[in-house]
mmCIF file of N, CA and C and ligand atoms in Angstrom:
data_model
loop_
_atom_site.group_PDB
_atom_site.id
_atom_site.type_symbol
_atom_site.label_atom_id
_atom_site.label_comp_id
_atom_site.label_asym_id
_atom_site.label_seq_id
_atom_site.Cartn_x
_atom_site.Cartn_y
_atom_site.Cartn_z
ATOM 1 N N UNK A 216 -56.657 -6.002 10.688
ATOM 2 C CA UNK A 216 -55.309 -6.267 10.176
ATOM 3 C C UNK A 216 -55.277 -7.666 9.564
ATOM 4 N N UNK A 217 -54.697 -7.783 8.616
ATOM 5 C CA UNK A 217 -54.411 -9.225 7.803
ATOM 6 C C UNK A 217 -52.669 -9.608 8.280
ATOM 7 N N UNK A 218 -53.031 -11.035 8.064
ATOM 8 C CA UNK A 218 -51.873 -11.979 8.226
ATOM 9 C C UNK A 218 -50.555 -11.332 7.200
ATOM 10 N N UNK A 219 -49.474 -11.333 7.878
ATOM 11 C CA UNK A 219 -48.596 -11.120 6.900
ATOM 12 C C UNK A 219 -47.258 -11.873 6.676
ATOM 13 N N UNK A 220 -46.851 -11.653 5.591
ATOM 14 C CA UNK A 220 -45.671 -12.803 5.225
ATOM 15 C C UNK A 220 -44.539 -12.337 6.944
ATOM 16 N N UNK A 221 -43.820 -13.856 6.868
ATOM 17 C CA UNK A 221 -42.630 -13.125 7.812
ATOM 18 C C UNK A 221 -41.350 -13.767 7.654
ATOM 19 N N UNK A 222 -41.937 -14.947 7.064
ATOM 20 C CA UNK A 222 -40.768 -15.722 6.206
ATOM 21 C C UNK A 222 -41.211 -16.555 5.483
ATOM 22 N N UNK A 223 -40.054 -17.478 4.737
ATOM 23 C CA UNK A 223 -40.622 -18.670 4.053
ATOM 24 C C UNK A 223 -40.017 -19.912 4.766
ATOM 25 N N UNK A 224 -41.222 -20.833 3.972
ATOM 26 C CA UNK A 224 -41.495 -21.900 5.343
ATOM 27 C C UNK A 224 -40.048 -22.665 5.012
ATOM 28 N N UNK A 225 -39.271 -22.768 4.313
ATOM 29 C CA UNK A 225 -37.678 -22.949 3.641
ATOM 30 C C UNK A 225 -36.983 -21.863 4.706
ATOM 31 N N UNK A 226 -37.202 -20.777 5.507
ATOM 32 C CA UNK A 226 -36.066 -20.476 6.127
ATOM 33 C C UNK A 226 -36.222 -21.086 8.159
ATOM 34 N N UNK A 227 -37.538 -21.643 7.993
ATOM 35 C CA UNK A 227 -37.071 -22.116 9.477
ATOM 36 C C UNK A 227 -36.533 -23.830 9.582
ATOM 37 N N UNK A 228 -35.940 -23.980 10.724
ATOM 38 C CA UNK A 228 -35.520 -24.966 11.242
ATOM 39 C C UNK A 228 -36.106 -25.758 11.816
ATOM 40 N N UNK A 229 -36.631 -27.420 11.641
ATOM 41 C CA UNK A 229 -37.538 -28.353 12.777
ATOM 42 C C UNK A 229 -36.928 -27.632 14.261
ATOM 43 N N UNK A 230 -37.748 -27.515 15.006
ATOM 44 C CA UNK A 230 -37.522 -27.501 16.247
ATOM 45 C C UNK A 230 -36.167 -26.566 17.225
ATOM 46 N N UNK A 231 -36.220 -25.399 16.131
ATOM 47 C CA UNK A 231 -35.640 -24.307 16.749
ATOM 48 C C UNK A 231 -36.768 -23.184 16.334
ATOM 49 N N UNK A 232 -36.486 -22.212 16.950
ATOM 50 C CA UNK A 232 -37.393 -21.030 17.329
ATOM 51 C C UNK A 232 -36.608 -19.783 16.406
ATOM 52 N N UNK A 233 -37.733 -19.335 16.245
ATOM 53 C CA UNK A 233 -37.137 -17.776 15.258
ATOM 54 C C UNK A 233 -38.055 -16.832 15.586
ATOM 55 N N UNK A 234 -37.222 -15.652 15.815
ATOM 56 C CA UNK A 234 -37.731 -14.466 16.139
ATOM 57 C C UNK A 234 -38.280 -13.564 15.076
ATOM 58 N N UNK A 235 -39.162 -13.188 14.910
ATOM 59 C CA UNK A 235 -40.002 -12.237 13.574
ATOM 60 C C UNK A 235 -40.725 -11.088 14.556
ATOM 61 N N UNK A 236 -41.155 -10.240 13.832
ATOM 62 C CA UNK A 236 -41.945 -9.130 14.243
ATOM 63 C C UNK A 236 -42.743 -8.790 13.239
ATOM 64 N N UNK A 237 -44.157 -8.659 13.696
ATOM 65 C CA UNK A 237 -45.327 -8.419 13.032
ATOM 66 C C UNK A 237 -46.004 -7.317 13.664
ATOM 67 N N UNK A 238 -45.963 -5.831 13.179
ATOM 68 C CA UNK A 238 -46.529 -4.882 13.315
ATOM 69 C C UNK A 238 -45.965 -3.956 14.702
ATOM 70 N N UNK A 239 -44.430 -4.221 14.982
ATOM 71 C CA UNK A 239 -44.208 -4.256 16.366
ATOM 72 C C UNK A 239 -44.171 -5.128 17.528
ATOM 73 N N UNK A 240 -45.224 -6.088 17.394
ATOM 74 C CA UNK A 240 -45.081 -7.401 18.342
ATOM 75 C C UNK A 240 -44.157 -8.508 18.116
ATOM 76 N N UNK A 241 -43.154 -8.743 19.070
ATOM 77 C CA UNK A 241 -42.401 -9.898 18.634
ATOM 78 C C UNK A 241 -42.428 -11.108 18.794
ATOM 79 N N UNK A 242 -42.339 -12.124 18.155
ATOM 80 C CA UNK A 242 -43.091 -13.344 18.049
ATOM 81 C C UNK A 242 -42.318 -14.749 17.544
ATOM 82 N N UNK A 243 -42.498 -15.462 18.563
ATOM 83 C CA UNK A 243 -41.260 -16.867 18.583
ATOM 84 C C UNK A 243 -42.403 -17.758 17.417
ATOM 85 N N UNK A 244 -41.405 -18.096 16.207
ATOM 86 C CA UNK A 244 -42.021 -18.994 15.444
ATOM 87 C C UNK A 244 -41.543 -20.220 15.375
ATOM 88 N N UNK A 245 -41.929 -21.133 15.614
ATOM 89 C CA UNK A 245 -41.602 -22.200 15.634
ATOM 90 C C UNK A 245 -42.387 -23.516 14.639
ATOM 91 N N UNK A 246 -41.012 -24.291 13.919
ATOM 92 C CA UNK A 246 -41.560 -25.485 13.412
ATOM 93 C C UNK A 246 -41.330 -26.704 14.329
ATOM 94 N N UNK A 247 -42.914 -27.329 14.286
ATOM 95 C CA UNK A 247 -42.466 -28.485 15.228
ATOM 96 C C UNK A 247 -41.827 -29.489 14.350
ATOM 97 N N UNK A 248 -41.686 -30.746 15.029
ATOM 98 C CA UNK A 248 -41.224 -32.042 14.470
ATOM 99 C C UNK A 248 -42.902 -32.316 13.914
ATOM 100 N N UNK A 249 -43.535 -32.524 13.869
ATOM 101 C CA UNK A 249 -44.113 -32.955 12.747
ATOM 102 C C UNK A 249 -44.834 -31.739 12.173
ATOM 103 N N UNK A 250 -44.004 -30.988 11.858
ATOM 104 C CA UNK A 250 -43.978 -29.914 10.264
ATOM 105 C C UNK A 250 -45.022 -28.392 10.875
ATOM 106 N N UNK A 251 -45.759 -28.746 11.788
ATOM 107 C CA UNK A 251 -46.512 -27.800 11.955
ATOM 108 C C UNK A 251 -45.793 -26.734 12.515
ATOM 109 N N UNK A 252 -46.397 -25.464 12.180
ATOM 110 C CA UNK A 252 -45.970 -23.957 12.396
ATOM 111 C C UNK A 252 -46.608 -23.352 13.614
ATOM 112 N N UNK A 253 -45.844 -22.770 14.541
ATOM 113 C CA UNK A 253 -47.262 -21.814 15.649
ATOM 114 C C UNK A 253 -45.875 -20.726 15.708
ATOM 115 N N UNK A 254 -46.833 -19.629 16.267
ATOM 116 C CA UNK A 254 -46.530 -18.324 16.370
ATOM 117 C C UNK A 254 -46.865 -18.212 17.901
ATOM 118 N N UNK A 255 -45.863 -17.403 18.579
ATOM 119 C CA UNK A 255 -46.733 -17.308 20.313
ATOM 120 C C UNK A 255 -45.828 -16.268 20.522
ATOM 121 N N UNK A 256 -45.963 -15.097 21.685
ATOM 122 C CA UNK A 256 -45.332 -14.470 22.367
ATOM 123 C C UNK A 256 -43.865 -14.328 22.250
ATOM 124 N N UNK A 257 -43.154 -13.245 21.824
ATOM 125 C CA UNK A 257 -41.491 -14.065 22.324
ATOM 126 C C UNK A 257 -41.190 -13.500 23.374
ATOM 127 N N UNK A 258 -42.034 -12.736 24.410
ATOM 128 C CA UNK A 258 -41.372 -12.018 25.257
ATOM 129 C C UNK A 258 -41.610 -13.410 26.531
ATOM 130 N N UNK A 259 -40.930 -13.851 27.678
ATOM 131 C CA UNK A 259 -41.674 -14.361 28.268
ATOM 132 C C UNK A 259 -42.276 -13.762 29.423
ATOM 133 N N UNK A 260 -42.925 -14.231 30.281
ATOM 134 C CA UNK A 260 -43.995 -13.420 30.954
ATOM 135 C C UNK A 260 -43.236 -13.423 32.529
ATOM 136 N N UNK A 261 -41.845 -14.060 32.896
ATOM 137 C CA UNK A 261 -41.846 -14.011 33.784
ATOM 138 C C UNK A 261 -40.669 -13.068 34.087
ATOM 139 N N UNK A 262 -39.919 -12.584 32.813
ATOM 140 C CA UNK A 262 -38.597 -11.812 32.473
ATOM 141 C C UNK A 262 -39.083 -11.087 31.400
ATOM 142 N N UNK A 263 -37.896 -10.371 30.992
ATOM 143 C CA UNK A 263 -37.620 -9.711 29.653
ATOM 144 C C UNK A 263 -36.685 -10.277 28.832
ATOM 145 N N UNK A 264 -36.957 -11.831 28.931
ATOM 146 C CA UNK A 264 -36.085 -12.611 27.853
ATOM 147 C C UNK A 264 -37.000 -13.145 26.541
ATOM 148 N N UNK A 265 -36.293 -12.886 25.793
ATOM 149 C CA UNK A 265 -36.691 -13.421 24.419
ATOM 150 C C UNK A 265 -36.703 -15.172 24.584
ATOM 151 N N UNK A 266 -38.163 -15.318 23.662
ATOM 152 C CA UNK A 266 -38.469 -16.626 23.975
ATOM 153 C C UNK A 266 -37.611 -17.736 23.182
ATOM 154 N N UNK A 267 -37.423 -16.882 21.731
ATOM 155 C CA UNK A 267 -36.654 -17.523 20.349
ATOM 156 C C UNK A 267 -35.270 -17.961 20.944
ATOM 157 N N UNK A 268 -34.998 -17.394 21.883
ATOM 158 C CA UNK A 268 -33.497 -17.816 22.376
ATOM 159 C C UNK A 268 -33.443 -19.316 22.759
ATOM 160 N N UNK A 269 -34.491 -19.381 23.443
ATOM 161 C CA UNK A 269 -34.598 -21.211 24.375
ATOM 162 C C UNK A 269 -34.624 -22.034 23.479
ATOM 163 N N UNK A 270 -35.510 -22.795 23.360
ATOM 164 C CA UNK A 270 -34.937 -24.418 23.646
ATOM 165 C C UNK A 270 -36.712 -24.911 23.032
ATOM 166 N N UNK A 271 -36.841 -25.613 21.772
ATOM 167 C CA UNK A 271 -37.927 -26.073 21.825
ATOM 168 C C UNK A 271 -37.738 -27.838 21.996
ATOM 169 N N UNK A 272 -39.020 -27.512 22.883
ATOM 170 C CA UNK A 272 -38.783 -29.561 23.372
ATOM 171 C C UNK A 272 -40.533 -30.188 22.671
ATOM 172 N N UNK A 273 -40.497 -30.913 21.798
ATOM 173 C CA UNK A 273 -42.283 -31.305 21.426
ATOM 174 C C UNK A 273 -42.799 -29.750 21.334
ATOM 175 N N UNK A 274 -44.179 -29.740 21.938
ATOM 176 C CA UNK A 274 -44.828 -28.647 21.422
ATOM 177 C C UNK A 274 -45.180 -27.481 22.543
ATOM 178 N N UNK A 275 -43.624 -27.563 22.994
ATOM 179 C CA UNK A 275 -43.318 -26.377 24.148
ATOM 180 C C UNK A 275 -42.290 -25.563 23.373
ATOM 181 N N UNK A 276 -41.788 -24.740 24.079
ATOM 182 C CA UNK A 276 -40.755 -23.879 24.125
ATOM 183 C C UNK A 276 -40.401 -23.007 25.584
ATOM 184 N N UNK A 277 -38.844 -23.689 25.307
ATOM 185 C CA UNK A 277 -38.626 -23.556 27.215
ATOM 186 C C UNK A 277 -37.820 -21.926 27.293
ATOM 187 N N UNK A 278 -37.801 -21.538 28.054
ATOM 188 C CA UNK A 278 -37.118 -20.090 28.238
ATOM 189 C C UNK A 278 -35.646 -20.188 29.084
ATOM 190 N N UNK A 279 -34.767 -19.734 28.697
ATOM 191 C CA UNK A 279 -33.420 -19.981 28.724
ATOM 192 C C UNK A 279 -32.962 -19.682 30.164
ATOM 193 N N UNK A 280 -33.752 -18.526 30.495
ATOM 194 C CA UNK A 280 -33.015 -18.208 31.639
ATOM 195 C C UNK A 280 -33.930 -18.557 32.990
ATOM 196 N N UNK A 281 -35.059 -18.914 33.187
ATOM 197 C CA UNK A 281 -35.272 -19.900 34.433
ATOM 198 C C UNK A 281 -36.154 -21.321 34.238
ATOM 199 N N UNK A 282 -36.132 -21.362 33.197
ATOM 200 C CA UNK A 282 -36.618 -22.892 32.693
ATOM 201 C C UNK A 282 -38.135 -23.262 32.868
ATOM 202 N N UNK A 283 -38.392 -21.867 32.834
ATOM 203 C CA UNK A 283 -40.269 -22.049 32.320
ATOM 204 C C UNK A 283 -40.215 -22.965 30.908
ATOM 205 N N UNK A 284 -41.510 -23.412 30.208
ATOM 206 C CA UNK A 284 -41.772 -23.687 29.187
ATOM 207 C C UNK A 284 -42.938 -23.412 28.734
ATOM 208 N N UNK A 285 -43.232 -22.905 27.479
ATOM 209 C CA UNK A 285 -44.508 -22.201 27.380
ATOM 210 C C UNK A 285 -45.126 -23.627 26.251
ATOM 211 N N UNK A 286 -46.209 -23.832 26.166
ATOM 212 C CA UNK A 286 -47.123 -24.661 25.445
ATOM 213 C C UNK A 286 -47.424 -23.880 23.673
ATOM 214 N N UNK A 287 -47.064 -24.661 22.829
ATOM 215 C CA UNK A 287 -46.813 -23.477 21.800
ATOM 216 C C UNK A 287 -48.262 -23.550 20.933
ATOM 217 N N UNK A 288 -49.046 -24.745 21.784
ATOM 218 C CA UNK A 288 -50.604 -24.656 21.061
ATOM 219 C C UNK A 288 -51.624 -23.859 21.753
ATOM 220 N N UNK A 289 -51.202 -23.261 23.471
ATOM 221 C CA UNK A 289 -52.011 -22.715 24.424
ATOM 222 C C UNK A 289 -51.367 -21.393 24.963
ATOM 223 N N UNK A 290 -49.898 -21.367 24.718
ATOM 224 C CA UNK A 290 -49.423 -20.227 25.424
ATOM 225 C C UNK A 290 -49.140 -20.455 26.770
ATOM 226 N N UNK A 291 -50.071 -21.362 27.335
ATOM 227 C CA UNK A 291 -49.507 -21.322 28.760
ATOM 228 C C UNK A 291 -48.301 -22.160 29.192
ATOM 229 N N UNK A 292 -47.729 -21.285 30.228
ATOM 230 C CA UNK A 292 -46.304 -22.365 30.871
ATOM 231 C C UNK A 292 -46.918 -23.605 31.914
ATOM 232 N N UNK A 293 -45.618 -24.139 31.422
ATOM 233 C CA UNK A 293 -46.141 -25.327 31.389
ATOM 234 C C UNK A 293 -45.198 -25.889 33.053
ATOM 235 N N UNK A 294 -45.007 -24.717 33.551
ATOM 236 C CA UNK A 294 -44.030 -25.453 35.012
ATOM 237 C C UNK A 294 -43.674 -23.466 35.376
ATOM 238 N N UNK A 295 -43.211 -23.890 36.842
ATOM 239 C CA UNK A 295 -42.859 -22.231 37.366
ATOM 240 C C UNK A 295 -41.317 -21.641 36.780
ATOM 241 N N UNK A 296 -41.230 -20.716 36.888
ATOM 242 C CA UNK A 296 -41.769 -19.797 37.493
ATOM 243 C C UNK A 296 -42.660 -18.832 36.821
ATOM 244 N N UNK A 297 -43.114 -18.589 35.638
ATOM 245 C CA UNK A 297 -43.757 -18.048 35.144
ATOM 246 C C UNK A 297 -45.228 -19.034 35.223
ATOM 247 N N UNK A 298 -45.597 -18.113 35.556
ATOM 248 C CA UNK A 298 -47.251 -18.243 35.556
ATOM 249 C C UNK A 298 -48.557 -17.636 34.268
ATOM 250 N N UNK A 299 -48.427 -16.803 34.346
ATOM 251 C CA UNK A 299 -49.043 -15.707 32.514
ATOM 252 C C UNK A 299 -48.685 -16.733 31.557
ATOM 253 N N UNK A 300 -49.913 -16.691 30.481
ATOM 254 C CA UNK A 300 -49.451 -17.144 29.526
ATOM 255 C C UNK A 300 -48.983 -16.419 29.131
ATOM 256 N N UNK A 301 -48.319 -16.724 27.262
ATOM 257 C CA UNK A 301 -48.115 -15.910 26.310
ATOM 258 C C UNK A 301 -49.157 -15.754 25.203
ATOM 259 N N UNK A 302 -49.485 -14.565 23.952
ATOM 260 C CA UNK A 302 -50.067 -15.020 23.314
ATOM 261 C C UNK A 302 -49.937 -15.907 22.471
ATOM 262 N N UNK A 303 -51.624 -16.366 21.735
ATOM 263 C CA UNK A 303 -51.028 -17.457 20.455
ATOM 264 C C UNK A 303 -51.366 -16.863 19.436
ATOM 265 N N UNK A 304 -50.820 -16.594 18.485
ATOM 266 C CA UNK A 304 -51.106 -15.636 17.015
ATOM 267 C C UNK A 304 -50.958 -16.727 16.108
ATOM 268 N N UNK A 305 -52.304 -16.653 15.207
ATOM 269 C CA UNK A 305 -52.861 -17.470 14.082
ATOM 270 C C UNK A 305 -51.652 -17.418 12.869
ATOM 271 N N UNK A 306 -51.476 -18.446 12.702
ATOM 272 C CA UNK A 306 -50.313 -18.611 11.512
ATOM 273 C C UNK A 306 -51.196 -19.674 10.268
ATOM 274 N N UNK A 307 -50.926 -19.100 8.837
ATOM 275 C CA UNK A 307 -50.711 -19.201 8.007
ATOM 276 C C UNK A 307 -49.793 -19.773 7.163
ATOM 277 N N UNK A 308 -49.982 -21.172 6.768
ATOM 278 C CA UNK A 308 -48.931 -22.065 5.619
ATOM 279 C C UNK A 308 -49.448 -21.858 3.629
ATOM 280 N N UNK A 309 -48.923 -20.916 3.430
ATOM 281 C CA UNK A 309 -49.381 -20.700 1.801
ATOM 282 C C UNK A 309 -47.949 -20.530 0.910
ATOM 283 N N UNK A 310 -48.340 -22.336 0.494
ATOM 284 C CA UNK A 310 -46.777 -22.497 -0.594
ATOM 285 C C UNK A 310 -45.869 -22.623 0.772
ATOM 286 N N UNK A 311 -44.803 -21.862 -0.037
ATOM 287 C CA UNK A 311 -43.819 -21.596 0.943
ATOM 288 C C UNK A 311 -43.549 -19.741 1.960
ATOM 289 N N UNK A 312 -44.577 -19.615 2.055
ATOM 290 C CA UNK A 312 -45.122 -18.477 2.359
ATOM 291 C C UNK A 312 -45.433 -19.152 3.593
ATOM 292 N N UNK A 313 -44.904 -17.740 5.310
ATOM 293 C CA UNK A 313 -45.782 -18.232 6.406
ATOM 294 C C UNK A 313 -45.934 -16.842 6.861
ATOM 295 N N UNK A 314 -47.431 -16.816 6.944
ATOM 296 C CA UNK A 314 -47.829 -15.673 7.645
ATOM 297 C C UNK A 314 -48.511 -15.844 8.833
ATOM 298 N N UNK A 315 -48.408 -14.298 9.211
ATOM 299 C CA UNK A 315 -49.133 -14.115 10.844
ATOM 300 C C UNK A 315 -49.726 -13.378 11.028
ATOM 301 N N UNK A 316 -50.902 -13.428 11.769
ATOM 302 C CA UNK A 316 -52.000 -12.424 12.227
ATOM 303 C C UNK A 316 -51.669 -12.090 13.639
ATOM 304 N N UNK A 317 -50.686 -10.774 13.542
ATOM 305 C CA UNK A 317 -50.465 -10.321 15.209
ATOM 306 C C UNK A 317 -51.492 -9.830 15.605
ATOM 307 N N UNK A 318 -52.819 -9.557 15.466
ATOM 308 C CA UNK A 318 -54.054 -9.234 16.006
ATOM 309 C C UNK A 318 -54.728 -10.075 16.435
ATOM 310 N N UNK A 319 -54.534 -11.733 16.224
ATOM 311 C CA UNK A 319 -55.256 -12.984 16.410
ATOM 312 C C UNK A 319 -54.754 -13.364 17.462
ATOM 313 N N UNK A 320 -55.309 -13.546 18.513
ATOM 314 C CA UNK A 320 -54.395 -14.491 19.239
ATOM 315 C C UNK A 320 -55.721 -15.416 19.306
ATOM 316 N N UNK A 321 -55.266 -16.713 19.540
ATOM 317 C CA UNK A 321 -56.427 -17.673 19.793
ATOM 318 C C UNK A 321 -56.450 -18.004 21.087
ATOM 319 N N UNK A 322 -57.667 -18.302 21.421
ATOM 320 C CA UNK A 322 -57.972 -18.949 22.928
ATOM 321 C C UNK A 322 -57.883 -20.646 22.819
ATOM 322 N N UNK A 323 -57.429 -21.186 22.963
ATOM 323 C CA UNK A 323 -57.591 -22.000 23.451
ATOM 324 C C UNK A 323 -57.266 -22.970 24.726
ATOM 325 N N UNK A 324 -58.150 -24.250 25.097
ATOM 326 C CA UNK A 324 -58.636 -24.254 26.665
ATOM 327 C C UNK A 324 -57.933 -25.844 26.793
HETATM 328 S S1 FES B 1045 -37.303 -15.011 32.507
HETATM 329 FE FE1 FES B 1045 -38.252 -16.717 31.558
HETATM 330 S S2 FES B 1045 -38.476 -18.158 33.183
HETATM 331 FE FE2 FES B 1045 -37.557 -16.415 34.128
#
């Protein structure tokens, strides 16, 4: 599967979260404060709350309803009660074009 458009980099907000779906998987996109894009999980792992709803703080994103925060370069939370990460899906900056590879998730340690 290839990366695909899901918006343009003109419709997100510094440091709020947006919800997209790529192939069925739904996926919190977020621009940080310094401009960079990540794609991760929106479900969180410790509920069935959408991640896009919370709260991004630096290069977390906290979950609204028990104040996990997930790491938006690793997926993992970053405090309880959730324990699981989320995934991280490879994002794409072309022009004003941002795409995502919901088949990618990256590892990183
Ligand atoms: S549902 Fe997200 S921390 Fe509980």
């Amino acid at each position: 599967m290839t990366a695909q458009r899901v918006c343009a980099l003109s419709d997100l907000v510094q440091d709020e979260a947006r919800r997209v779906e790529v192939d069925g998987v739904a996926i919190a996109l977020v621009l940080d404060s310094s401009g960079e894009v990540h794609a991760i999980g929106d479900v969180c792992t410790h509920g069935d709350i959408s991640l896009s709803e919370g709260f991004v703080d630096g290069e977390s994103l906290e979950c609204w309803a028990h104040g996990s925060a997930f790491s938006l370069r690793t997926g993992k939370p970053l405090n309880l009660p959730a324990y699981e990460p989320v995934p991280v899906f490879a994002v794409t900056v072309d022009g004003d074009d941002v795409l995502v590879d919901a088949t990618v998730t990256l590892e990183v340690n």
